[in-house]
Tab-separated table of C-alpha atoms and ligand atoms in Angstrom:
chain	number	residue	atom	x	y	z
A	1	MET	CA	-16.528	-35.189	-99.795
A	2	LEU	CA	-12.790	-35.598	-99.860
A	3	ASN	CA	-9.888	-33.591	-99.488
A	4	LEU	CA	-6.398	-34.314	-100.199
A	5	VAL	CA	-2.896	-32.389	-100.339
A	6	ILE	CA	-0.557	-34.054	-102.495
A	7	PHE	CA	2.926	-33.004	-100.740
A	8	GLY	CA	6.560	-33.349	-102.055
A	9	ALA	CA	9.660	-31.619	-103.512
A	10	PRO	CA	9.934	-30.049	-106.923
A	11	GLY	CA	9.690	-32.956	-109.525
A	12	SER	CA	8.394	-35.257	-107.173
A	13	GLY	CA	5.097	-36.286	-109.197
A	14	LYS	CA	2.431	-34.031	-107.643
A	15	GLY	CA	1.245	-33.330	-110.918
A	16	THR	CA	1.788	-36.650	-112.569
A	17	GLN	CA	0.026	-38.652	-109.458
A	18	SER	CA	-2.657	-35.763	-108.997
A	19	GLU	CA	-3.810	-37.089	-112.780
A	20	ARG	CA	-4.101	-40.481	-111.536
A	21	LEU	CA	-5.841	-39.496	-108.381
A	22	ILE	CA	-8.693	-37.078	-110.553
A	23	SER	CA	-9.586	-39.925	-112.348
A	24	LYS	CA	-9.932	-42.748	-109.815
A	25	TYR	CA	-11.748	-40.428	-107.043
A	26	GLY	CA	-13.390	-37.840	-109.280
A	27	LEU	CA	-11.547	-34.799	-107.453
A	28	HIS	CA	-10.815	-31.380	-108.450
A	29	HIS	CA	-7.238	-30.389	-108.833
A	30	ILE	CA	-5.912	-26.776	-107.775
A	31	SER	CA	-2.033	-26.490	-108.677
A	32	THR	CA	-1.083	-23.370	-107.232
A	33	GLY	CA	1.762	-23.578	-109.534
A	34	GLU	CA	-0.245	-23.919	-112.604
A	35	VAL	CA	-2.797	-20.815	-111.260
A	36	LEU	CA	0.376	-18.545	-111.278
A	37	ARG	CA	2.259	-19.878	-114.515
A	38	LYS	CA	-1.278	-18.765	-116.069
A	39	HIS	CA	-1.413	-15.369	-114.702
A	40	ILE	CA	2.424	-15.260	-115.989
A	41	ALA	CA	1.275	-16.297	-119.472
A	42	GLU	CA	-1.485	-13.617	-119.374
A	43	LYS	CA	0.622	-10.841	-118.152
A	44	THR	CA	-1.937	-10.028	-115.139
A	45	GLU	CA	-0.461	-7.597	-112.083
A	46	LEU	CA	-0.266	-11.011	-110.191
A	47	GLY	CA	1.600	-12.594	-112.975
A	48	LYS	CA	4.279	-9.748	-112.758
A	49	ILE	CA	4.752	-10.192	-109.007
A	50	ALA	CA	4.765	-13.939	-109.170
A	51	ASP	CA	7.428	-14.363	-112.307
A	52	THR	CA	9.882	-12.403	-109.787
A	53	TYR	CA	9.641	-15.014	-107.528
A	54	ILE	CA	9.172	-18.196	-109.575
A	55	SER	CA	12.013	-17.116	-111.727
A	56	LYS	CA	14.141	-17.446	-108.869
A	57	GLY	CA	13.149	-20.520	-107.362
A	58	GLN	CA	11.788	-18.426	-104.096
A	59	LEU	CA	8.414	-18.830	-102.821
A	60	ILE	CA	5.696	-15.974	-103.341
A	61	PRO	CA	4.924	-14.441	-99.828
A	62	ASP	CA	2.180	-16.322	-97.841
A	63	ASP	CA	-0.373	-13.549	-97.516
A	64	LEU	CA	-0.159	-13.167	-101.039
A	65	MET	CA	-0.474	-16.805	-101.804
A	66	VAL	CA	-3.400	-17.357	-99.362
A	67	ARG	CA	-5.367	-14.744	-101.204
A	68	VAL	CA	-4.700	-16.242	-104.364
A	69	LEU	CA	-6.093	-19.442	-102.995
A	70	GLU	CA	-9.056	-17.968	-101.268
A	71	HIS	CA	-10.012	-16.393	-104.440
A	72	VAL	CA	-10.132	-19.583	-106.195
A	73	LEU	CA	-11.869	-21.518	-103.784
A	74	ASP	CA	-14.349	-18.569	-103.724
A	75	SER	CA	-14.674	-18.267	-107.585
A	76	GLU	CA	-15.787	-22.198	-107.815
A	77	PRO	CA	-17.518	-22.832	-104.708
A	78	GLU	CA	-18.694	-26.522	-106.536
A	79	LEU	CA	-14.927	-27.291	-106.019
A	80	VAL	CA	-15.148	-27.745	-102.442
A	81	LYS	CA	-18.312	-29.309	-102.408
A	82	LYS	CA	-16.963	-32.228	-104.686
A	83	GLY	CA	-13.599	-32.412	-102.973
A	84	VAL	CA	-10.207	-30.998	-104.024
A	85	ILE	CA	-6.634	-32.119	-104.462
A	86	PHE	CA	-4.109	-29.231	-103.293
A	87	ASP	CA	-1.082	-29.517	-105.349
A	88	GLY	CA	1.627	-27.342	-104.321
A	89	PHE	CA	-0.440	-25.939	-101.400
A	90	PRO	CA	0.435	-25.615	-98.309
A	91	ARG	CA	4.125	-24.855	-98.621
A	92	THR	CA	4.454	-23.416	-95.368
A	93	ILE	CA	3.290	-23.912	-91.909
A	94	GLU	CA	1.658	-20.524	-91.994
A	95	GLN	CA	-0.226	-21.768	-95.349
A	96	ALA	CA	-1.082	-25.295	-93.678
A	97	LYS	CA	-2.839	-23.142	-90.969
A	98	ALA	CA	-4.733	-20.685	-93.244
A	99	LEU	CA	-5.855	-24.060	-95.185
A	100	LYS	CA	-7.010	-25.367	-92.263
A	101	LYS	CA	-9.214	-22.022	-91.376
A	102	MET	CA	-10.549	-21.588	-95.049
A	103	LEU	CA	-11.728	-24.984	-95.243
A	104	GLU	CA	-13.066	-25.057	-91.628
A	105	SER	CA	-15.185	-21.982	-92.666
A	106	ARG	CA	-16.584	-24.105	-95.501
A	107	ASN	CA	-17.298	-26.902	-93.345
A	108	THR	CA	-14.908	-29.069	-94.512
A	109	LYS	CA	-11.121	-30.194	-93.970
A	110	ILE	CA	-8.093	-32.200	-95.228
A	111	HIS	CA	-8.290	-35.892	-95.070
A	112	ALA	CA	-5.311	-36.897	-95.858
A	113	VAL	CA	-1.624	-35.729	-97.378
A	114	ILE	CA	0.283	-37.992	-99.673
A	115	GLY	CA	3.998	-37.284	-99.332
A	116	LEU	CA	5.952	-38.488	-102.382
A	117	GLU	CA	9.316	-39.171	-101.116
A	118	VAL	CA	12.034	-38.687	-103.867
A	119	ASP	CA	15.728	-38.602	-103.557
A	120	ASP	CA	17.346	-35.144	-104.834
A	121	ASP	CA	19.625	-36.495	-107.775
A	122	GLU	CA	16.237	-38.146	-109.387
A	123	LEU	CA	14.339	-34.685	-108.832
A	124	VAL	CA	17.059	-33.118	-110.329
A	125	ARG	CA	17.204	-35.403	-113.263
A	126	ARG	CA	13.544	-35.310	-113.925
A	127	MET	CA	13.332	-31.491	-113.662
A	128	LEU	CA	16.282	-31.066	-116.187
A	129	ASN	CA	14.410	-33.564	-118.912
A	130	ARG	CA	11.322	-31.587	-118.736
A	131	GLY	CA	13.275	-28.591	-118.904
A	132	LYS	CA	14.634	-29.839	-122.314
A	133	GLU	CA	11.323	-31.250	-123.362
A	134	THR	CA	8.806	-28.318	-122.289
A	135	GLY	CA	10.832	-25.270	-121.698
A	136	ARG	CA	9.550	-24.773	-118.326
A	137	ALA	CA	11.304	-21.772	-117.017
A	138	ASP	CA	12.061	-22.927	-113.637
A	139	ASP	CA	13.647	-25.897	-114.890
A	140	ASN	CA	17.214	-24.820	-115.206
A	141	ILE	CA	20.080	-25.914	-112.837
A	142	ASP	CA	20.176	-22.867	-111.143
A	143	THR	CA	16.678	-22.315	-110.354
A	144	ILE	CA	16.471	-26.165	-109.192
A	145	LYS	CA	19.133	-25.981	-106.892
A	146	ASN	CA	17.026	-23.082	-105.115
A	147	ARG	CA	13.825	-24.841	-105.341
A	148	LEU	CA	15.368	-27.735	-103.650
A	149	GLU	CA	16.927	-25.614	-100.902
A	150	VAL	CA	13.702	-23.964	-100.375
A	151	TYR	CA	12.086	-27.250	-100.091
A	152	HIS	CA	14.169	-28.729	-97.641
A	153	THR	CA	14.199	-25.438	-95.411
A	154	GLN	CA	10.653	-24.027	-95.853
A	155	THR	CA	8.434	-26.778	-96.911
A	156	SER	CA	9.805	-30.161	-95.766
A	157	PRO	CA	8.644	-29.085	-91.484
A	158	LEU	CA	5.043	-29.594	-92.890
A	159	ARG	CA	5.749	-33.232	-92.904
A	160	GLU	CA	6.358	-33.317	-89.263
A	161	TYR	CA	3.147	-30.920	-89.081
A	162	TYR	CA	0.507	-33.454	-90.588
A	163	GLN	CA	2.386	-36.030	-89.192
A	164	GLY	CA	1.126	-34.730	-85.765
A	165	GLU	CA	-2.239	-34.447	-87.065
A	166	GLY	CA	-2.055	-38.153	-88.276
A	167	LYS	CA	-2.652	-37.497	-91.763
A	168	TYR	CA	0.495	-38.139	-93.339
A	169	HIS	CA	1.271	-40.803	-95.769
A	170	SER	CA	4.957	-41.106	-96.538
A	171	ILE	CA	5.017	-42.659	-100.271
A	172	ASP	CA	7.968	-43.886	-101.966
A	173	GLY	CA	7.753	-41.780	-105.020
A	174	SER	CA	10.422	-43.245	-106.875
A	175	GLY	CA	10.272	-45.769	-109.700
A	176	ASP	CA	7.366	-46.812	-111.869
A	177	ILE	CA	4.309	-44.315	-112.222
A	178	ASN	CA	1.520	-46.922	-111.880
A	179	GLY	CA	3.393	-48.588	-109.086
A	180	ILE	CA	3.559	-45.160	-106.920
A	181	PHE	CA	-0.400	-44.833	-107.694
A	182	GLU	CA	-0.974	-48.431	-106.510
A	183	ARG	CA	0.871	-47.358	-103.066
A	184	ILE	CA	-0.878	-44.503	-102.596
A	185	HIS	CA	-4.139	-46.027	-103.527
A	186	LYS	CA	-3.357	-48.580	-100.756
A	187	SER	CA	-2.352	-46.370	-98.350
A	188	LEU	CA	-5.648	-44.095	-98.573
A	189	THR	CA	-7.791	-47.057	-98.890
A	190	GLU	CA	-6.042	-48.467	-95.258
A	191	ARG	CA	-6.136	-45.233	-93.348
A	192	VAL	CA	-8.901	-43.137	-94.737
A	193	PRO	CA	-12.253	-44.375	-93.514
A	194	GLU	CA	-13.942	-41.349	-95.874
A	195	LEU	CA	-12.268	-42.832	-98.785
A	196	THR	CA	-14.539	-46.057	-98.863
A	197	GLU	CA	-17.700	-44.134	-98.085
A	198	TYR	CA	-16.748	-41.429	-100.902
A	199	ASN	CA	-18.898	-41.576	-103.956
A	200	PRO	CA	-18.280	-38.214	-106.213
A	201	ASP	CA	-21.532	-38.505	-107.885
A	202	ASN	CA	-23.840	-38.615	-104.502
A	203	ASP	CA	-21.353	-36.432	-102.540
B	1	AP5	P1	4.937	-26.024	-108.782
B	1	AP5	O1	4.194	-25.662	-109.790
B	1	AP5	O2	4.073	-26.373	-107.366
B	1	AP5	O3	6.277	-26.660	-108.963
B	1	AP5	P2	7.008	-27.643	-107.999
B	1	AP5	O4	6.390	-27.907	-106.637
B	1	AP5	O5	8.563	-27.048	-108.080
B	1	AP5	O6	6.973	-28.963	-108.376
B	1	AP5	P3	7.062	-29.040	-110.017
B	1	AP5	O7	5.760	-29.113	-110.834
B	1	AP5	O8	8.164	-29.158	-110.797
B	1	AP5	O9	6.751	-30.976	-110.045
B	1	AP5	P4	5.766	-31.956	-109.925
B	1	AP5	O10	6.047	-32.541	-108.206
B	1	AP5	O11	4.299	-31.573	-109.991
B	1	AP5	O12	5.918	-33.014	-110.273
B	1	AP5	P5	5.795	-33.571	-111.806
B	1	AP5	O13	4.413	-34.304	-111.781
B	1	AP5	O14	5.586	-32.437	-112.615
B	1	AP5	O15	5.463	-24.347	-108.187
B	1	AP5	C1	6.201	-23.575	-108.956
B	1	AP5	C2	6.634	-22.212	-108.334
B	1	AP5	O16	5.349	-21.557	-108.212
B	1	AP5	C3	7.506	-22.582	-106.906
B	1	AP5	O17	8.565	-22.476	-106.981
B	1	AP5	C4	6.888	-21.046	-106.257
B	1	AP5	O18	7.519	-19.951	-106.588
B	1	AP5	C5	5.481	-20.936	-106.935
B	1	AP5	N1	4.378	-21.385	-105.653
B	1	AP5	C6	3.412	-22.743	-106.433
B	1	AP5	N2	2.872	-22.595	-105.274
B	1	AP5	C7	3.367	-21.805	-104.198
B	1	AP5	C8	2.844	-21.548	-102.748
B	1	AP5	N3	1.757	-22.528	-102.099
B	1	AP5	N4	3.189	-21.032	-101.966
B	1	AP5	C9	4.467	-20.045	-102.402
B	1	AP5	N5	4.861	-20.219	-103.780
B	1	AP5	C10	4.205	-20.984	-104.597
B	1	AP5	O19	6.819	-34.496	-112.480
B	1	AP5	C11	8.311	-33.602	-112.533
B	1	AP5	C12	8.790	-34.507	-113.953
B	1	AP5	O20	9.153	-35.763	-113.839
B	1	AP5	C13	7.744	-34.738	-115.279
B	1	AP5	O21	8.373	-34.360	-116.523
B	1	AP5	C14	7.160	-36.076	-115.036
B	1	AP5	O22	6.626	-36.377	-116.457
B	1	AP5	C15	8.488	-36.670	-114.599
B	1	AP5	N6	7.923	-37.526	-113.489
B	1	AP5	C16	6.970	-37.758	-112.793
B	1	AP5	N7	6.603	-38.963	-112.216
B	1	AP5	C17	7.731	-39.493	-112.737
B	1	AP5	C18	8.372	-41.103	-112.162
B	1	AP5	N8	7.921	-41.833	-111.297
B	1	AP5	N9	9.336	-41.444	-112.935
B	1	AP5	C19	10.014	-40.684	-114.056
B	1	AP5	N10	9.776	-39.236	-113.936
B	1	AP5	C20	8.376	-38.663	-113.583
B	2	MG	MG1	3.722	-29.650	-110.731
């Protein structure tokens, strides 16, 4: 079993690199942003609440977000058995502590945190492009600015938190997508012993 967190600013490539990690290591993907966007599309109660925060580029409150993740883990217990890549969670120290507890109570833990480092100008370019191509509602310049501000103030302290746990892999997230994945794979192979023992079919 192998659990990874993919961490980084909005637009840093968490979703893009998750796809590579999933096909390489056979992990399940939990993107809290995607979970919330699905609720918004289906106009559920949670979706209505989430929309008010996402459209402003603010974080959904920790207690609600933790309950959402707990629900995802409980509704699909096989996810945790095989291993998960957490994309977009945790985003605050409080969420990181809650995730630790959630995994401990399921007899597992986070093995590594992949931190994608990309400068703000490049992030803005990527998100504006995607906004034009896909129409994702929070990819407009005002919301992007708020998302980046929220990242720098509320989320980036997690870097130190996971460095303190010896789990943080700092990865240059700029340039060619395949090249970035190679850097991730190399760093994990060198520093995560569970990776070499890991076989998704046996676990
Ligand atoms: P979420 O969906 O997690 O969005 P985000 O963090 O803003 O990140 P993105 O999905 O925009 O970017 P990404 O890092 O996945 O990059 P991607 O691969 O798509 O969260 C949305 C909102 O939900 C939050 O703002 C918050 O309100 C709420 N929320 C979610 N989780 C929460 C939580 N835990 N607590 C509280 N609130 C929460 O790439 C971006 C673009 O760049 C794509 O178009 C891609 O094709 C392109 N690209 C990728 N890599 C490269 C490359 N190397 N070169 C050029 N282009 C590239
Ligand atoms: Mg994403």
